[in-house]
Amino acid sequence: MTTIIEEEAPKKSLNFIEQIVENDLKAGLNGGRVQTRFPPEPNGYLHIGHVKAICMDFGIAEKYNGICNLRFDDTNPVKEDVEYVDSIMGDIKWLGFHWKNLYYASDYFQQLYDLAIRFINEGKAYVDEQSAEVIAQQKGTPTTPGVESPFRNRPIAENLDLFQRMNKGEFPESSMVLRAKIDMAHSNMHFRDPIMYRIILSHPHHRTGYDWKVYPMYDFAHGQSDYFEGVTHSICTLEFEVHRPLYDWYIDQFADSDYRPKQREFNRLNITYTVMSKRKMLQLVQEGLVAGWDDPRMPTVCGLRRRGYTAEAIRSFIDRIGYTKVEGMIDVSLLEYSAREDLKPKATRVCAIMDPIKLVISNYPAGQTETLTTENNPDNETAGTRDITFARELYIERGDFMEDAPKDFFRLSPNGREVRLKSAYIIKATGCDKDADGNITTVYCEYDPETKSGTEGGNRKVKSTINWVEINSSIEADVRLYDRLFAIEDPSASDKDFRDLLNPDSLKVVTGCRVEAALAQAKPLDKFQFLKVGYFAVDPDSTPDKLIFNRTVSLKDTWAKKN
Ligand code: ATP
Ligand code: MG
């Protein structure tokens, strides 16, 4: 796979699926009706790849006055759970989409079973008692024909009897399957007598319990469900392109009108430095390699939300990448760019000191405090201002002071150079205290009372401005610095097990940070820009006594640099 860096289109032209829909509408297909569906299997949480499909399915319906239904593709009780059903519905709503009807493939278990009986009666399906391994071996290759099962020409009555007894639970799992009788030499491998039904006895279905002992396979369930519902455009990802002829074939066997749902495929979303597969994500969760599905390093919708991404940021990212027929890999820095663009006008600017050191202003009266005013967001005129407390003792960033500073160090040093305390006064360092090990414990300075920001003296320019918080009013916080989950661009393409490719530095927890008092009121998922550091969101585990912030993205923009 190559890394594709897609350009932001200044004026949106139609994507190729929209083009198809417009052509269908012009041709008067389906009486001008547009109906799509989003069909997740409830076997995991939604990831950002699913969002690409969601934006397409719901977007097409919205744009062409059609409807989009949510259909859970719940045909494999072994892996599915209502926990996933609930999270998927919550995530779709959070993204800002609304389905017209809620369906489940399991709504059609009876209809699908009846259809299977019809196939058997028409000599189009048979019960095969061979093992899965033997059936796979007999498939052949694209260039050599497959081998017909010895059970292929069983009499119809026997097939009927066996299939009905399969569903009564008379036979153990894996002992037999129902196969469509098509063509073991077909050039499309999917036509070589595909499996229609299998027996599952050991797991209850999350909706139908133990009612059913046989369950339809994806290919037999999906197209039929589309047909039962009246879907016009069944949009999915490219790996299903080779299934499309079978999708059509099944429907052609029973359809009693001209109406046909049409399957269309677009390229999957893959992003660098992560994996985009529910199966792999489940492994990461189950093996404790991440803190859960909503670990802020996960590419899940709930992980991104906890990380501080808004629905708008995710949707604008999907808009930027577009839809094509070419598989590729999207640079994660484009996702990060989308977060910055979105948060810039939304996130309140605050001071947070990550590695605090005490600053004493020797000529500021002890016990005195004053209230200063600071802008909430210079990138947003409507964001207003807030009060901050100033006093003699502050915390500043340890890295903003140097005792013996080189010439090009423009921050605080006892070398006569002036710096401004953000939204406050100009100061000059005078010296520092150290502990027995030589670590600096306190920095001393003097301020110039004539230089208060917002007054005439506040206009005096100095080389640098540094962040601070007032000691007594500031609050302690833990800050979780997240980085990419994997150490290499494409963990799925490596020969190594993907779990051995995790980035060991994907999470650093910084304790003992000091943030300004205003943050005491912050609620989970509130978003801030820590000046000079990055964008941060309040973690849901945060409490007023113990604030926890997650880094959404740093300020440094590697995306803009690359372009
Ligand atoms: P995974 O491989 O992660 O398990 P899946 O394809 O099995 O995903 P489904 O729940 O079957 O997951 O997917 C629901 C819909 O989302 C399908 O239409 C599928 O094509 C689409 N989809 C899944 N992954 C992606 C992706 N990475 N990019 C775009 N669409 C995706
Ligand atoms: Mg799937």
Coordinates of C-alpha atoms and ligand atoms in Angstrom, one line a residue:
M1 CA 0.0 0.0 0.0
T2 CA 1.2 3.5 -0.7
T3 CA 0.7 6.5 1.4
I4 CA -1.8 8.8 -0.3
I5 CA -1.9 12.4 0.7
E6 CA -5.1 13.7 -0.6
E7 CA -5.5 17.4 -1.3
E8 CA -8.3 19.4 0.2
A9 CA -10.7 20.2 -2.7
P10 CA -11.5 23.9 -2.7
K11 CA -14.9 23.3 -4.3
K12 CA -16.5 20.0 -3.8
S13 CA -17.4 18.0 -6.9
L14 CA -19.6 14.9 -6.8
N15 CA -17.9 11.8 -5.5
F16 CA -18.3 8.8 -7.8
I17 CA -21.2 7.2 -5.8
E18 CA -23.1 10.5 -5.9
Q19 CA -22.5 10.5 -9.6
I20 CA -24.0 7.0 -9.8
V21 CA -27.0 8.0 -7.7
E22 CA -27.6 11.1 -9.9
N23 CA -27.4 9.0 -13.0
D24 CA -29.9 6.5 -11.5
L25 CA -32.2 9.3 -10.7
K26 CA -32.0 10.8 -14.2
A27 CA -32.8 7.3 -15.6
G28 CA -35.9 7.2 -13.4
L29 CA -34.7 4.1 -11.5
N30 CA -36.7 2.9 -8.4
G31 CA -39.3 5.6 -9.1
G32 CA -36.8 8.3 -8.0
R33 CA -36.5 6.7 -4.6
V34 CA -33.1 6.6 -2.7
Q35 CA -32.7 4.3 0.2
T36 CA -29.4 3.3 1.9
R37 CA -28.5 1.4 5.1
F38 CA -25.6 1.3 7.5
P39 CA -25.1 -2.4 8.3
P40 CA -22.7 -2.8 11.2
E41 CA -22.1 -6.2 12.7
P42 CA -22.5 -5.7 16.5
N43 CA -19.2 -7.5 17.3
G44 CA -17.2 -4.5 18.4
Y45 CA -17.2 -0.7 18.7
L46 CA -17.3 1.6 15.7
H47 CA -14.0 2.9 14.5
I48 CA -13.2 5.8 12.2
G49 CA -13.3 3.5 9.2
H50 CA -17.0 2.9 9.9
V51 CA -17.4 6.7 10.1
K52 CA -16.4 6.9 6.5
A53 CA -19.1 4.4 5.6
I54 CA -21.6 6.2 7.9
C55 CA -20.9 9.6 6.3
M56 CA -21.5 7.9 2.9
D57 CA -24.7 6.0 3.7
F58 CA -26.4 8.8 5.7
G59 CA -24.9 11.5 3.5
I60 CA -26.3 10.0 0.2
A61 CA -29.8 9.7 1.8
E62 CA -29.7 13.2 3.1
K63 CA -28.5 14.7 -0.1
Y64 CA -31.1 13.0 -2.3
N65 CA -34.1 13.3 0.0
G66 CA -33.9 9.6 0.7
I67 CA -33.8 7.5 3.8
C68 CA -31.0 5.6 5.6
N69 CA -31.8 2.8 7.9
L70 CA -29.6 1.3 10.6
R71 CA -29.5 -2.4 10.2
F72 CA -27.5 -4.6 12.6
D73 CA -26.0 -7.5 10.7
D74 CA -26.4 -9.9 13.6
T75 CA -26.0 -13.3 12.0
N76 CA -23.2 -14.7 14.1
P77 CA -24.2 -15.0 17.8
V78 CA -20.8 -16.2 18.8
K79 CA -19.3 -12.8 18.5
E80 CA -22.2 -10.4 18.9
D81 CA -23.5 -8.7 22.0
V82 CA -26.0 -6.0 23.0
E83 CA -23.2 -4.0 24.6
Y84 CA -22.0 -3.4 21.0
V85 CA -25.5 -2.7 19.7
D86 CA -25.9 0.1 22.3
S87 CA -22.5 1.6 21.8
I88 CA -23.0 1.7 18.0
M89 CA -26.3 3.5 18.3
G90 CA -24.8 6.0 20.7
D91 CA -21.9 6.7 18.5
I92 CA -24.0 7.2 15.4
K93 CA -26.1 9.8 17.2
W94 CA -23.1 11.5 18.6
L95 CA -21.7 11.9 15.1
G96 CA -24.9 13.7 14.3
F97 CA -26.7 11.2 12.1
H98 CA -30.3 9.9 12.4
W99 CA -31.6 6.7 11.0
K100 CA -35.1 6.4 9.7
N101 CA -35.8 2.8 10.9
L102 CA -33.9 0.4 13.1
Y103 CA -33.6 -3.1 11.7
Y104 CA -31.8 -6.3 12.5
A105 CA -30.8 -9.0 10.1
S106 CA -32.3 -11.3 12.8
D107 CA -35.7 -9.7 12.0
Y108 CA -35.5 -11.8 8.8
F109 CA -34.4 -15.1 10.2
Q110 CA -37.8 -16.7 9.4
Q111 CA -38.0 -15.1 5.9
L112 CA -34.4 -16.3 5.2
Y113 CA -35.2 -19.7 6.5
D114 CA -38.3 -19.9 4.3
L115 CA -36.2 -18.8 1.3
A116 CA -33.6 -21.5 2.0
I117 CA -36.5 -24.1 2.0
R118 CA -37.6 -22.7 -1.3
F119 CA -34.0 -23.0 -2.7
I120 CA -33.9 -26.7 -1.5
N121 CA -37.3 -27.4 -3.1
E122 CA -36.1 -25.9 -6.4
G123 CA -33.0 -28.1 -6.3
K124 CA -30.7 -25.0 -5.7
A125 CA -29.4 -26.0 -2.3
Y126 CA -28.1 -29.2 -0.5
V127 CA -27.0 -30.3 2.9
D128 CA -23.3 -31.1 2.9
E129 CA -21.9 -33.4 5.7
Q130 CA -18.2 -32.8 5.0
S131 CA -16.0 -30.8 7.3
A132 CA -15.1 -27.2 6.7
E133 CA -11.5 -28.2 5.9
V134 CA -12.6 -30.6 3.2
I135 CA -15.0 -28.1 1.7
A136 CA -12.3 -25.5 1.6
Q137 CA -9.9 -28.0 0.0
Q138 CA -12.5 -28.8 -2.7
K139 CA -12.9 -25.2 -3.6
G140 CA -10.1 -25.3 -6.2
T141 CA -8.2 -22.2 -7.2
P142 CA -9.0 -19.4 -9.6
T143 CA -7.4 -21.3 -12.4
T144 CA -8.4 -24.9 -11.5
P145 CA -12.0 -26.0 -11.0
G146 CA -13.3 -27.2 -7.6
V147 CA -14.4 -30.8 -6.7
E148 CA -18.1 -31.5 -6.3
S149 CA -19.2 -32.7 -2.9
P150 CA -20.4 -36.4 -2.7
F151 CA -23.6 -35.0 -1.1
R152 CA -24.3 -32.6 -4.0
N153 CA -26.9 -34.7 -5.7
R154 CA -28.8 -35.8 -2.6
P155 CA -32.6 -36.0 -3.3
I156 CA -34.6 -32.9 -2.5
A157 CA -36.7 -34.7 0.2
E158 CA -33.5 -35.7 2.1
N159 CA -32.1 -32.2 1.9
L160 CA -35.4 -30.8 3.3
D161 CA -35.5 -33.3 6.1
L162 CA -31.9 -32.8 7.1
F163 CA -32.1 -29.0 7.0
Q164 CA -35.2 -28.9 9.1
R165 CA -33.6 -31.3 11.6
M166 CA -30.4 -29.1 11.6
N167 CA -32.6 -26.4 12.9
K168 CA -34.2 -28.6 15.5
G169 CA -30.7 -29.1 17.0
E170 CA -30.5 -32.7 16.1
F171 CA -26.9 -32.5 14.8
P172 CA -23.8 -31.1 16.4
E173 CA -22.1 -27.9 15.3
S174 CA -19.9 -28.2 12.3
S175 CA -21.4 -31.5 11.4
M176 CA -23.3 -30.2 8.3
V177 CA -24.0 -27.0 6.4
L178 CA -26.5 -26.0 3.7
R179 CA -24.8 -25.0 0.4
A180 CA -26.1 -23.3 -2.7
K181 CA -25.9 -25.6 -5.7
I182 CA -24.3 -23.3 -8.3
D183 CA -21.1 -24.2 -10.1
M184 CA -17.9 -25.8 -8.7
A185 CA -16.0 -24.7 -11.8
H186 CA -17.2 -21.0 -11.8
S187 CA -14.5 -18.4 -12.5
N188 CA -15.7 -16.5 -9.5
M189 CA -14.8 -18.6 -6.5
H190 CA -17.8 -17.3 -4.5
F191 CA -20.0 -19.2 -6.9
R192 CA -18.5 -22.6 -6.1
D193 CA -21.4 -23.8 -4.0
P194 CA -21.2 -21.1 -1.3
I195 CA -22.3 -22.0 2.3
M196 CA -25.8 -20.6 3.0
Y197 CA -26.3 -21.8 6.6
R198 CA -24.4 -23.2 9.5
I199 CA -25.3 -24.7 12.8
I200 CA -24.6 -22.8 16.0
L201 CA -25.8 -24.3 19.3
S202 CA -23.4 -23.1 21.9
H203 CA -24.1 -19.4 21.9
P204 CA -27.5 -17.7 22.5
H205 CA -28.3 -15.0 20.0
H206 CA -28.6 -11.6 21.7
R207 CA -32.1 -11.2 20.4
T208 CA -33.5 -14.6 19.6
G209 CA -31.8 -16.6 22.3
Y210 CA -31.7 -20.3 21.4
D211 CA -34.7 -20.2 19.0
W212 CA -32.6 -20.8 16.0
K213 CA -30.0 -23.6 15.6
V214 CA -29.0 -22.6 12.0
Y215 CA -27.7 -19.2 11.1
P216 CA -27.4 -17.6 7.6
M217 CA -24.0 -16.6 6.2
Y218 CA -23.2 -13.0 5.3
D219 CA -23.7 -13.5 1.6
F220 CA -27.1 -15.2 1.9
A221 CA -28.3 -12.6 4.5
H222 CA -27.1 -9.3 3.3
G223 CA -28.5 -8.9 -0.2
Q224 CA -31.8 -10.5 0.9
S225 CA -32.1 -8.1 3.8
D226 CA -31.5 -5.2 1.4
Y227 CA -34.2 -6.5 -0.8
F228 CA -36.8 -7.1 1.9
E229 CA -36.2 -3.5 3.1
G230 CA -36.3 -1.8 -0.3
V231 CA -32.7 -0.6 -0.3
T232 CA -31.8 1.0 -3.6
H233 CA -28.1 1.7 -3.1
S234 CA -26.3 -0.9 -1.0
I235 CA -22.9 0.8 -0.4
C236 CA -20.0 -1.0 1.1
T237 CA -16.2 -1.3 0.9
L238 CA -14.1 -2.7 -2.0
E239 CA -13.5 -6.2 -0.5
F240 CA -17.1 -6.9 -1.3
E241 CA -16.8 -6.2 -5.0
V242 CA -16.1 -9.9 -5.7
H243 CA -19.2 -10.8 -3.8
R244 CA -21.4 -8.6 -5.9
P245 CA -22.3 -11.2 -8.6
L246 CA -23.4 -13.6 -5.9
Y247 CA -25.3 -10.9 -4.2
D248 CA -27.2 -10.3 -7.5
W249 CA -27.5 -14.1 -8.2
Y250 CA -29.3 -14.8 -4.9
I251 CA -31.8 -12.0 -5.4
D252 CA -32.4 -13.1 -9.0
Q253 CA -33.5 -16.5 -7.8
F254 CA -36.6 -15.2 -6.0
A255 CA -37.3 -11.6 -6.9
D256 CA -40.8 -11.2 -8.3
S257 CA -40.4 -7.7 -9.7
D258 CA -37.9 -5.5 -11.6
Y259 CA -36.7 -3.9 -8.4
R260 CA -33.1 -4.7 -7.5
P261 CA -30.9 -3.2 -4.8
K262 CA -27.6 -2.3 -6.3
Q263 CA -24.3 -2.9 -4.4
R264 CA -21.6 -0.2 -4.9
E265 CA -18.1 -0.3 -3.4
F266 CA -15.6 2.4 -2.3
N267 CA -12.2 2.2 -0.7
R268 CA -11.8 1.4 2.9
L269 CA -10.2 3.9 5.3
N270 CA -6.7 2.9 6.6
I271 CA -4.7 5.3 8.7
T272 CA -1.0 5.2 9.4
Y273 CA 0.3 4.1 12.9
T274 CA -2.9 2.3 13.8
V275 CA -5.0 -0.8 12.9
M276 CA -8.5 -0.6 11.5
S277 CA -10.0 -3.9 12.4
K278 CA -12.5 -4.8 15.1
R279 CA -10.8 -8.2 15.5
K280 CA -7.4 -6.6 16.3
M281 CA -8.9 -3.9 18.5
L282 CA -10.8 -6.6 20.5
Q283 CA -7.5 -8.4 21.0
L284 CA -5.8 -5.1 22.3
V285 CA -8.7 -4.7 24.7
Q286 CA -8.9 -8.3 25.9
E287 CA -5.2 -8.6 26.4
G288 CA -5.0 -5.3 28.4
L289 CA -2.7 -3.7 25.9
V290 CA -5.0 -0.6 25.9
A291 CA -7.3 0.6 28.7
G292 CA -10.5 -0.3 26.8
W293 CA -12.4 0.4 23.6
D294 CA -12.4 4.0 24.6
D295 CA -8.7 4.3 25.3
P296 CA -7.8 7.6 23.8
R297 CA -5.2 6.0 21.6
M298 CA -7.7 3.7 19.9
P299 CA -9.1 4.7 16.5
T300 CA -12.6 4.0 17.8
V301 CA -15.3 6.7 17.8
C302 CA -15.4 6.5 21.6
G303 CA -11.6 6.6 21.9
L304 CA -11.4 9.7 19.7
R305 CA -14.2 11.3 21.6
R306 CA -12.4 10.7 24.9
R307 CA -9.2 12.0 23.3
G308 CA -11.0 15.3 22.7
Y309 CA -12.1 15.0 19.1
T310 CA -15.4 16.5 18.2
A311 CA -17.9 15.0 15.8
E312 CA -17.2 17.9 13.5
A313 CA -13.5 17.3 13.5
I314 CA -14.0 13.6 12.5
R315 CA -16.6 14.5 9.8
S316 CA -14.4 17.2 8.3
F317 CA -11.5 14.7 8.1
I318 CA -13.8 12.2 6.3
D319 CA -14.8 15.1 3.9
R320 CA -11.1 15.8 3.2
I321 CA -10.2 12.3 2.3
G322 CA -13.1 11.6 -0.1
Y323 CA -14.1 8.4 -1.7
T324 CA -12.4 6.5 -4.5
K325 CA -12.0 3.0 -5.9
V326 CA -8.3 2.8 -4.9
E327 CA -7.1 1.3 -1.7
G328 CA -4.5 3.4 0.2
M329 CA -3.3 4.7 3.5
I330 CA -4.2 8.1 4.9
D331 CA -1.5 9.9 6.9
V332 CA -2.6 10.3 10.5
S333 CA -1.3 13.8 10.5
L334 CA -4.3 14.8 8.4
L335 CA -6.6 13.6 11.2
E336 CA -4.6 15.6 13.6
Y337 CA -4.8 18.6 11.4
S338 CA -8.6 18.3 11.3
A339 CA -8.6 18.3 15.1
R340 CA -6.5 21.5 15.3
E341 CA -8.6 23.3 12.7
D342 CA -11.8 22.4 14.5
L343 CA -10.5 23.2 18.0
K344 CA -8.8 26.5 17.1
P345 CA -11.9 28.6 17.4
K346 CA -13.6 26.4 20.0
A347 CA -11.0 25.6 22.7
T348 CA -10.5 28.2 25.5
R349 CA -6.8 29.2 25.9
V350 CA -5.6 28.6 29.4
C351 CA -2.3 28.4 31.2
A352 CA -1.2 25.0 32.4
I353 CA 2.2 24.5 33.8
M354 CA 3.5 21.0 33.1
D355 CA 6.7 21.1 35.1
P356 CA 6.2 23.8 37.7
I357 CA 8.9 25.9 39.5
K358 CA 8.1 28.6 42.0
L359 CA 8.6 32.2 41.0
V360 CA 8.7 34.9 43.7
I361 CA 8.2 38.6 42.7
S362 CA 10.3 40.3 45.3
N363 CA 8.9 43.8 44.8
Y364 CA 5.3 42.7 44.8
P365 CA 3.6 43.1 48.2
A366 CA 3.2 39.9 50.2
G367 CA -0.5 39.1 50.8
Q368 CA -1.7 41.2 48.0
T369 CA -3.7 39.7 45.1
E370 CA -5.2 41.4 42.0
T371 CA -7.6 40.3 39.3
L372 CA -6.4 40.6 35.8
T373 CA -8.3 40.0 32.6
T374 CA -7.3 37.6 29.8
E375 CA -8.8 36.7 26.4
N376 CA -10.5 33.3 26.2
N377 CA -9.7 32.8 22.6
P378 CA -8.0 35.3 20.2
D379 CA -9.2 33.1 17.3
N380 CA -12.8 33.7 18.3
E381 CA -14.2 37.2 18.7
T382 CA -17.3 35.9 20.6
A383 CA -15.3 34.0 23.2
G384 CA -14.9 37.0 25.6
T385 CA -12.6 37.3 28.5
R386 CA -12.1 35.9 32.0
D387 CA -10.5 36.9 35.3
I388 CA -7.3 35.5 36.5
T389 CA -5.7 36.0 39.9
F390 CA -2.2 37.5 40.2
A391 CA 0.0 37.6 43.3
R392 CA 3.6 37.6 44.6
E393 CA 4.1 33.9 44.2
L394 CA 3.5 32.1 41.0
Y395 CA 4.4 28.8 39.2
I396 CA 6.2 29.0 35.9
E397 CA 7.5 26.3 33.6
R398 CA 10.9 25.0 34.7
G399 CA 12.1 25.1 31.1
D400 CA 11.4 28.9 31.0
F401 CA 14.2 29.7 33.4
M402 CA 17.9 29.2 32.9
E403 CA 20.6 30.3 35.3
D404 CA 23.4 30.6 32.8
A405 CA 21.6 31.2 29.5
P406 CA 23.2 31.3 26.1
K407 CA 22.6 34.4 24.0
D408 CA 19.7 33.0 22.0
F409 CA 17.7 32.0 25.1
F410 CA 15.0 34.7 25.2
R411 CA 13.1 33.5 28.3
L412 CA 13.9 34.1 31.9
S413 CA 17.5 34.3 33.1
P414 CA 19.3 36.7 35.6
N415 CA 21.0 38.4 32.7
G416 CA 19.0 41.6 32.7
R417 CA 16.6 40.5 29.9
E418 CA 12.9 41.3 30.3
V419 CA 10.1 38.9 29.6
R420 CA 6.3 39.3 29.9
L421 CA 4.1 37.2 32.1
K422 CA 1.2 36.3 29.9
S423 CA -1.7 38.9 30.3
A424 CA 0.2 40.4 33.3
Y425 CA 3.5 42.4 33.8
I426 CA 7.0 42.5 32.5
I427 CA 9.5 41.0 34.9
K428 CA 13.3 40.6 35.2
A429 CA 14.9 37.7 37.0
T430 CA 17.3 38.4 39.8
G431 CA 18.4 35.0 41.0
C432 CA 17.4 31.6 42.3
D433 CA 17.6 29.1 45.1
K434 CA 18.9 25.6 44.7
D435 CA 18.7 22.4 46.8
A436 CA 21.7 20.3 48.0
D437 CA 21.7 18.5 44.6
G438 CA 21.9 21.8 42.6
N439 CA 18.3 21.6 41.4
I440 CA 16.6 25.0 41.2
T441 CA 13.8 25.3 43.7
T442 CA 12.8 29.0 43.5
V443 CA 13.3 31.8 41.0
Y444 CA 13.3 35.4 42.1
C445 CA 12.4 38.4 39.9
E446 CA 11.2 42.0 40.0
Y447 CA 8.2 43.3 38.1
D448 CA 7.6 46.7 36.5
P449 CA 4.2 47.9 37.8
E450 CA 3.9 50.3 34.8
T451 CA 3.7 47.4 32.3
K452 CA 0.3 45.8 33.1
S453 CA -1.3 44.2 30.0
G454 CA -4.3 46.2 28.8
T455 CA -2.9 49.5 30.0
E456 CA -0.7 51.8 28.0
G457 CA 2.4 50.3 29.5
G458 CA 1.2 46.9 28.4
N459 CA 2.1 47.8 24.9
R460 CA 5.8 47.7 25.6
K461 CA 7.2 44.8 23.5
V462 CA 9.7 42.3 24.9
K463 CA 11.2 39.2 23.2
S464 CA 9.1 36.6 24.9
T465 CA 6.0 35.9 26.9
I466 CA 5.9 33.1 29.4
N467 CA 3.0 31.2 31.1
W468 CA 2.2 31.3 34.8
V469 CA -0.4 30.4 37.3
E470 CA -0.9 31.9 40.8
I471 CA 0.2 29.4 43.5
N472 CA -2.7 29.5 45.9
S473 CA -5.6 29.5 43.5
S474 CA -4.1 27.1 40.9
I475 CA -5.0 23.4 41.0
E476 CA -3.1 20.2 40.6
A477 CA -3.7 18.1 37.6
D478 CA -2.5 14.9 35.9
V479 CA -1.9 15.2 32.2
R480 CA -1.9 12.2 29.9
L481 CA 0.2 12.7 26.8
Y482 CA -0.9 10.4 24.1
D483 CA 1.0 9.5 21.0
R484 CA 0.6 7.1 18.2
L485 CA -0.4 3.6 19.2
F486 CA 1.9 1.8 16.9
A487 CA 5.6 2.4 16.2
I488 CA 5.4 1.8 12.5
E489 CA 3.3 3.2 9.7
D490 CA 1.5 0.1 8.7
P491 CA 1.4 -2.6 11.4
S492 CA -0.9 -4.8 9.3
A493 CA 1.6 -5.1 6.5
S494 CA 4.4 -6.3 8.8
D495 CA 5.5 -9.9 9.1
K496 CA 5.5 -9.4 12.9
D497 CA 2.5 -9.9 15.2
F498 CA 0.9 -6.5 15.3
R499 CA 1.0 -6.6 19.1
D500 CA 4.7 -6.5 19.0
L501 CA 4.7 -3.3 17.1
L502 CA 3.0 -1.1 19.7
N503 CA 4.7 2.2 20.4
P504 CA 6.1 1.9 24.0
D505 CA 5.8 5.7 24.4
S506 CA 2.2 6.0 23.3
L507 CA 1.2 7.2 26.8
K508 CA 3.2 9.4 29.2
V509 CA 1.4 10.5 32.4
V510 CA 2.7 13.8 33.8
T511 CA 1.7 14.3 37.4
G512 CA 1.8 17.4 39.6
C513 CA 1.0 19.8 36.8
R514 CA -0.6 23.1 37.9
V515 CA -3.5 24.6 36.0
E516 CA -5.3 27.9 36.5
A517 CA -8.3 28.1 38.9
A518 CA -10.9 28.5 36.1
L519 CA -10.4 24.8 35.2
A520 CA -12.0 23.6 38.5
Q521 CA -15.3 24.1 36.8
A522 CA -14.4 22.1 33.7
K523 CA -16.7 19.1 32.9
P524 CA -15.7 15.8 31.2
L525 CA -14.8 16.3 27.5
D526 CA -14.5 20.1 27.8
K527 CA -11.8 21.2 25.5
F528 CA -8.9 23.6 26.1
Q529 CA -5.8 24.8 24.5
F530 CA -2.9 24.8 27.0
L531 CA -1.0 27.7 25.7
K532 CA 2.2 26.7 23.9
V533 CA 1.5 23.0 24.6
G534 CA -1.5 21.6 22.7
Y535 CA -5.2 20.8 22.8
F536 CA -6.5 19.0 25.8
A537 CA -9.8 17.5 26.9
V538 CA -11.0 16.7 30.4
D539 CA -11.0 12.9 30.9
P540 CA -14.3 11.4 32.2
D541 CA -12.3 10.0 35.2
S542 CA -11.5 13.5 36.2
T543 CA -13.0 14.8 39.5
P544 CA -12.9 18.4 41.0
D545 CA -10.2 17.1 43.5
K546 CA -8.2 15.3 40.9
L547 CA -8.3 16.9 37.4
I548 CA -7.2 14.7 34.5
F549 CA -6.5 16.0 31.0
N550 CA -6.0 14.0 27.8
R551 CA -3.8 15.5 25.1
T552 CA -5.9 15.5 21.9
V553 CA -3.1 16.8 19.7
S554 CA 0.0 18.9 20.1
L555 CA 0.2 22.4 18.6
K556 CA 3.0 21.4 16.3
D557 CA 1.5 20.8 12.9
T558 CA 3.5 18.3 10.9
W559 CA 0.7 18.2 8.2
A560 CA 1.0 21.9 7.3
K561 CA 4.8 21.5 7.1
K562 CA 4.6 18.6 4.7
N563 CA 2.5 20.6 2.3
Ligands
ATP1 P1 -13.7 -4.8 10.7 O1 -13.0 -5.3 9.5 O2 -13.1 -3.7 11.4 O3 -14.3 -5.8 11.6 P2 -16.2 -4.9 9.2 O4 -16.1 -4.5 7.8 O5 -16.2 -6.3 9.6 O6 -15.0 -4.1 10.0 P3 -18.9 -4.2 9.7 O7 -19.5 -3.9 11.0 O8 -19.2 -5.4 8.9 O9 -17.3 -4.1 10.0 O10 -19.0 -2.9 8.8 C1 -20.1 -2.1 8.6 C2 -19.9 -1.2 7.4 O11 -18.8 -0.4 7.6 C3 -19.7 -2.0 6.2 O12 -20.4 -1.4 5.1 C4 -18.2 -1.8 5.9 O13 -17.9 -1.9 4.5 C5 -17.9 -0.5 6.5 N1 -16.5 -0.4 7.0 C6 -15.9 -1.2 7.8 N2 -14.6 -0.8 8.0 C7 -14.4 0.2 7.1 C8 -13.2 1.0 6.8 N3 -12.0 0.8 7.3 N4 -13.4 2.0 5.9 C9 -14.6 2.3 5.4 N5 -15.7 1.5 5.6 C10 -15.6 0.5 6.5
MG2 MG -18.0 -7.4 8.6

